[in-house]
Amino acid sequence: METTQQNYLRDLMKGRRSIRKYRTDHKISKEELTRMIEEASSAPSSANLQPWRVVVVESEEGKAKLRPLVMFNTLQNDTSSAMLLIFADTQHYKQSDYIFNKAVEEGKMPAEVRDQQLGAINAHYPQLPADKLNEVLKIDSAFFAMQLMLTAKAYGYDTNPIGGFEADRLAEAFDLDPERYSPVVILSLGQADETGYESVRLTPEQITFWR
Ligand SMILES: Cc1cc2nc3c(=O)[nH]c(=O)nc-3n(C[C@H](O)[C@H](O)[C@H](O)COP(=O)(O)O)c2cc1C
């Protein structure tokens, strides 16, 4: 039997569309955006290391800096309440002590499990080849980005995931170390000023292999 929650989730997922033009008279407050980021951070990640980082570009100065880096996506940049630059932190494992100690303090994990997990993390991540690490980090960060888009929808806002940007120049332009922070995707965010387009999806039969 379908529950109200399932209905709600389906409406959110099916109601989300890429929106590229936003009302320029509306600004999302820092408090509200912080709440959305906090809620989206419930996304799962490898070893719970949460590699996603967000640069919120909302000032005129920031938007002007971003504009030449977003290729054909200037309308989103010019009209959105904020452009959210999602990066993956390739040194995410440096937060592992904080995360796992807090889990023990809060009674969410026994100390022996923490010790075992930290041992495994410290033996694994710093040694991973860069391309393998990047692969893991991008999966984790994409889960976060998706949750953020649905959270925004739940708050009455719309988004557009943007892959068309100058990846090689993004970190440096916003004062992040490009060796450490790897760009994943940009999300434009704001109040819709267009309805967007309906789009087609492949059917379950086309995408599912039953064995
Ligand atoms: C990783 C990724 C990159 C994308 N890059 C762009 C982009 O650069 N510009 C754009 O207008 N839309 C971009 N899109 C949006 C897709 O075109 C859109 O999600 C797709 O057509 C389905 O439409 P919908 O989002 O309205 O459901 C991107 C989507 C994803 C997931």
PDB file of N, CA, C and O and ligand atoms in Angstrom, residues 16-20 72-73 76 149 160-165 184-185 197-199 201, ligand 1:
ATOM      1  N   ARG A  16      10.549  17.519 -10.052  1.00  0.00           N
ATOM      2  CA  ARG A  16      11.808  18.236 -10.310  1.00  0.00           C
ATOM      3  C   ARG A  16      12.090  18.273 -11.808  1.00  0.00           C
ATOM      4  O   ARG A  16      11.951  17.279 -12.503  1.00  0.00           O
ATOM      5  N   ARG A  17      12.412  19.435 -12.282  1.00  0.00           N
ATOM      6  CA  ARG A  17      12.836  19.620 -13.671  1.00  0.00           C
ATOM      7  C   ARG A  17      13.982  20.598 -13.661  1.00  0.00           C
ATOM      8  O   ARG A  17      14.042  21.450 -12.784  1.00  0.00           O
ATOM      9  N   SER A  18      14.832  20.510 -14.648  1.00  0.00           N
ATOM     10  CA  SER A  18      15.884  21.517 -14.744  1.00  0.00           C
ATOM     11  C   SER A  18      15.261  22.868 -15.054  1.00  0.00           C
ATOM     12  O   SER A  18      14.545  23.013 -16.043  1.00  0.00           O
ATOM     13  N   ILE A  19      15.537  23.820 -14.195  1.00  0.00           N
ATOM     14  CA  ILE A  19      15.070  25.194 -14.410  1.00  0.00           C
ATOM     15  C   ILE A  19      16.295  26.061 -14.628  1.00  0.00           C
ATOM     16  O   ILE A  19      17.254  26.010 -13.853  1.00  0.00           O
ATOM     17  N   ARG A  20      16.252  26.843 -15.691  1.00  0.00           N
ATOM     18  CA  ARG A  20      17.447  27.612 -16.072  1.00  0.00           C
ATOM     19  C   ARG A  20      17.257  29.122 -15.936  1.00  0.00           C
ATOM     20  O   ARG A  20      18.215  29.876 -16.031  1.00  0.00           O
ATOM     21  N   PHE A  72      27.913  27.815 -21.809  1.00  0.00           N
ATOM     22  CA  PHE A  72      26.585  28.197 -22.327  1.00  0.00           C
ATOM     23  C   PHE A  72      25.540  28.307 -21.214  1.00  0.00           C
ATOM     24  O   PHE A  72      24.352  28.380 -21.483  1.00  0.00           O
ATOM     25  N   ASN A  73      25.989  28.329 -19.965  1.00  0.00           N
ATOM     26  CA  ASN A  73      25.034  28.320 -18.845  1.00  0.00           C
ATOM     27  C   ASN A  73      24.948  29.672 -18.138  1.00  0.00           C
ATOM     28  O   ASN A  73      24.761  29.739 -16.915  1.00  0.00           O
ATOM     29  N   GLN A  76      21.504  30.772 -16.143  1.00  0.00           N
ATOM     30  CA  GLN A  76      21.378  30.276 -14.773  1.00  0.00           C
ATOM     31  C   GLN A  76      22.233  31.134 -13.833  1.00  0.00           C
ATOM     32  O   GLN A  76      21.807  31.498 -12.739  1.00  0.00           O
ATOM     33  N   MET A 149      19.299  18.746  -4.578  1.00  0.00           N
ATOM     34  CA  MET A 149      18.280  19.177  -5.553  1.00  0.00           C
ATOM     35  C   MET A 149      16.870  18.843  -5.065  1.00  0.00           C
ATOM     36  O   MET A 149      15.947  19.647  -5.202  1.00  0.00           O
ATOM     37  N   ASN A 160      19.201  23.434 -11.450  1.00  0.00           N
ATOM     38  CA  ASN A 160      19.670  22.829 -12.697  1.00  0.00           C
ATOM     39  C   ASN A 160      21.067  22.283 -12.419  1.00  0.00           C
ATOM     40  O   ASN A 160      21.948  23.035 -11.996  1.00  0.00           O
ATOM     41  N   PRO A 161      21.251  20.985 -12.604  1.00  0.00           N
ATOM     42  CA  PRO A 161      22.618  20.466 -12.492  1.00  0.00           C
ATOM     43  C   PRO A 161      23.387  20.873 -13.739  1.00  0.00           C
ATOM     44  O   PRO A 161      22.880  20.751 -14.847  1.00  0.00           O
ATOM     45  N   ILE A 162      24.596  21.377 -13.545  1.00  0.00           N
ATOM     46  CA  ILE A 162      25.379  21.904 -14.667  1.00  0.00           C
ATOM     47  C   ILE A 162      26.743  21.221 -14.724  1.00  0.00           C
ATOM     48  O   ILE A 162      27.527  21.288 -13.767  1.00  0.00           O
ATOM     49  N   GLY A 163      26.979  20.556 -15.849  1.00  0.00           N
ATOM     50  CA  GLY A 163      28.288  19.931 -16.063  1.00  0.00           C
ATOM     51  C   GLY A 163      29.132  20.721 -17.042  1.00  0.00           C
ATOM     52  O   GLY A 163      30.327  20.465 -17.184  1.00  0.00           O
ATOM     53  N   GLY A 164      28.508  21.693 -17.700  1.00  0.00           N
ATOM     54  CA  GLY A 164      29.221  22.504 -18.681  1.00  0.00           C
ATOM     55  C   GLY A 164      29.908  23.680 -18.013  1.00  0.00           C
ATOM     56  O   GLY A 164      29.333  24.769 -17.880  1.00  0.00           O
ATOM     57  N   PHE A 165      31.128  23.455 -17.560  1.00  0.00           N
ATOM     58  CA  PHE A 165      31.912  24.546 -16.950  1.00  0.00           C
ATOM     59  C   PHE A 165      33.392  24.214 -17.104  1.00  0.00           C
ATOM     60  O   PHE A 165      33.763  23.075 -17.423  1.00  0.00           O
ATOM     61  N   VAL A 184      32.884  18.729  -9.121  1.00  0.00           N
ATOM     62  CA  VAL A 184      31.984  17.618  -9.468  1.00  0.00           C
ATOM     63  C   VAL A 184      30.857  18.112 -10.366  1.00  0.00           C
ATOM     64  O   VAL A 184      30.650  17.616 -11.466  1.00  0.00           O
ATOM     65  N   VAL A 185      30.114  19.097  -9.888  1.00  0.00           N
ATOM     66  CA  VAL A 185      28.957  19.611 -10.622  1.00  0.00           C
ATOM     67  C   VAL A 185      28.611  20.983 -10.036  1.00  0.00           C
ATOM     68  O   VAL A 185      28.976  21.278  -8.892  1.00  0.00           O
ATOM     69  N   TYR A 197      11.105  21.992 -19.153  1.00  0.00           N
ATOM     70  CA  TYR A 197      10.593  21.094 -20.186  1.00  0.00           C
ATOM     71  C   TYR A 197      10.283  19.729 -19.595  1.00  0.00           C
ATOM     72  O   TYR A 197      10.997  19.258 -18.726  1.00  0.00           O
ATOM     73  N   GLU A 198       9.221  19.120 -20.133  1.00  0.00           N
ATOM     74  CA  GLU A 198       9.010  17.708 -19.819  1.00  0.00           C
ATOM     75  C   GLU A 198      10.095  16.928 -20.529  1.00  0.00           C
ATOM     76  O   GLU A 198      10.503  17.287 -21.635  1.00  0.00           O
ATOM     77  N   SER A 199      10.557  15.861 -19.920  1.00  0.00           N
ATOM     78  CA  SER A 199      11.574  15.058 -20.606  1.00  0.00           C
ATOM     79  C   SER A 199      11.243  13.573 -20.485  1.00  0.00           C
ATOM     80  O   SER A 199      10.507  13.166 -19.597  1.00  0.00           O
ATOM     81  N   ARG A 201      11.981   9.479 -20.146  1.00  0.00           N
ATOM     82  CA  ARG A 201      12.874   8.545 -19.471  1.00  0.00           C
ATOM     83  C   ARG A 201      12.779   7.175 -20.124  1.00  0.00           C
ATOM     84  O   ARG A 201      11.721   6.780 -20.623  1.00  0.00           O
TER      85      ARG A 201
HETATM   86  C1  LIG B   1      25.802  15.817 -14.630  1.00  0.00           C
HETATM   87  C2  LIG B   1      24.819  16.684 -15.372  1.00  0.00           C
HETATM   88  C3  LIG B   1      25.294  17.732 -16.137  1.00  0.00           C
HETATM   89  C4  LIG B   1      24.388  18.599 -16.774  1.00  0.00           C
HETATM   90  N1  LIG B   1      24.883  19.691 -17.425  1.00  0.00           N
HETATM   91  C5  LIG B   1      24.019  20.609 -17.915  1.00  0.00           C
HETATM   92  C6  LIG B   1      24.495  21.837 -18.451  1.00  0.00           C
HETATM   93  O1  LIG B   1      25.703  22.088 -18.515  1.00  0.00           O
HETATM   94  N2  LIG B   1      23.590  22.739 -18.893  1.00  0.00           N
HETATM   95  C7  LIG B   1      22.241  22.516 -18.822  1.00  0.00           C
HETATM   96  O2  LIG B   1      21.479  23.380 -19.224  1.00  0.00           O
HETATM   97  N3  LIG B   1      21.760  21.356 -18.316  1.00  0.00           N
HETATM   98  C8  LIG B   1      22.610  20.402 -17.843  1.00  0.00           C
HETATM   99  N4  LIG B   1      22.126  19.242 -17.284  1.00  0.00           N
HETATM  100  C9  LIG B   1      20.670  19.039 -17.187  1.00  0.00           C
HETATM  101  C10 LIG B   1      20.163  17.924 -18.098  1.00  0.00           C
HETATM  102  O3  LIG B   1      20.095  18.392 -19.427  1.00  0.00           O
HETATM  103  C11 LIG B   1      18.756  17.502 -17.593  1.00  0.00           C
HETATM  104  O4  LIG B   1      18.888  17.010 -16.272  1.00  0.00           O
HETATM  105  C12 LIG B   1      18.135  16.411 -18.451  1.00  0.00           C
HETATM  106  O5  LIG B   1      17.885  16.885 -19.740  1.00  0.00           O
HETATM  107  C13 LIG B   1      16.808  15.919 -17.849  1.00  0.00           C
HETATM  108  O6  LIG B   1      15.926  16.985 -17.660  1.00  0.00           O
HETATM  109  P1  LIG B   1      15.353  17.380 -16.230  1.00  0.00           P
HETATM  110  O7  LIG B   1      16.514  17.737 -15.345  1.00  0.00           O
HETATM  111  O8  LIG B   1      14.434  18.534 -16.471  1.00  0.00           O
HETATM  112  O9  LIG B   1      14.645  16.172 -15.687  1.00  0.00           O
HETATM  113  C14 LIG B   1      22.990  18.354 -16.687  1.00  0.00           C
HETATM  114  C15 LIG B   1      22.546  17.267 -15.938  1.00  0.00           C
HETATM  115  C16 LIG B   1      23.434  16.455 -15.276  1.00  0.00           C
HETATM  116  C17 LIG B   1      22.906  15.327 -14.430  1.00  0.00           C
END
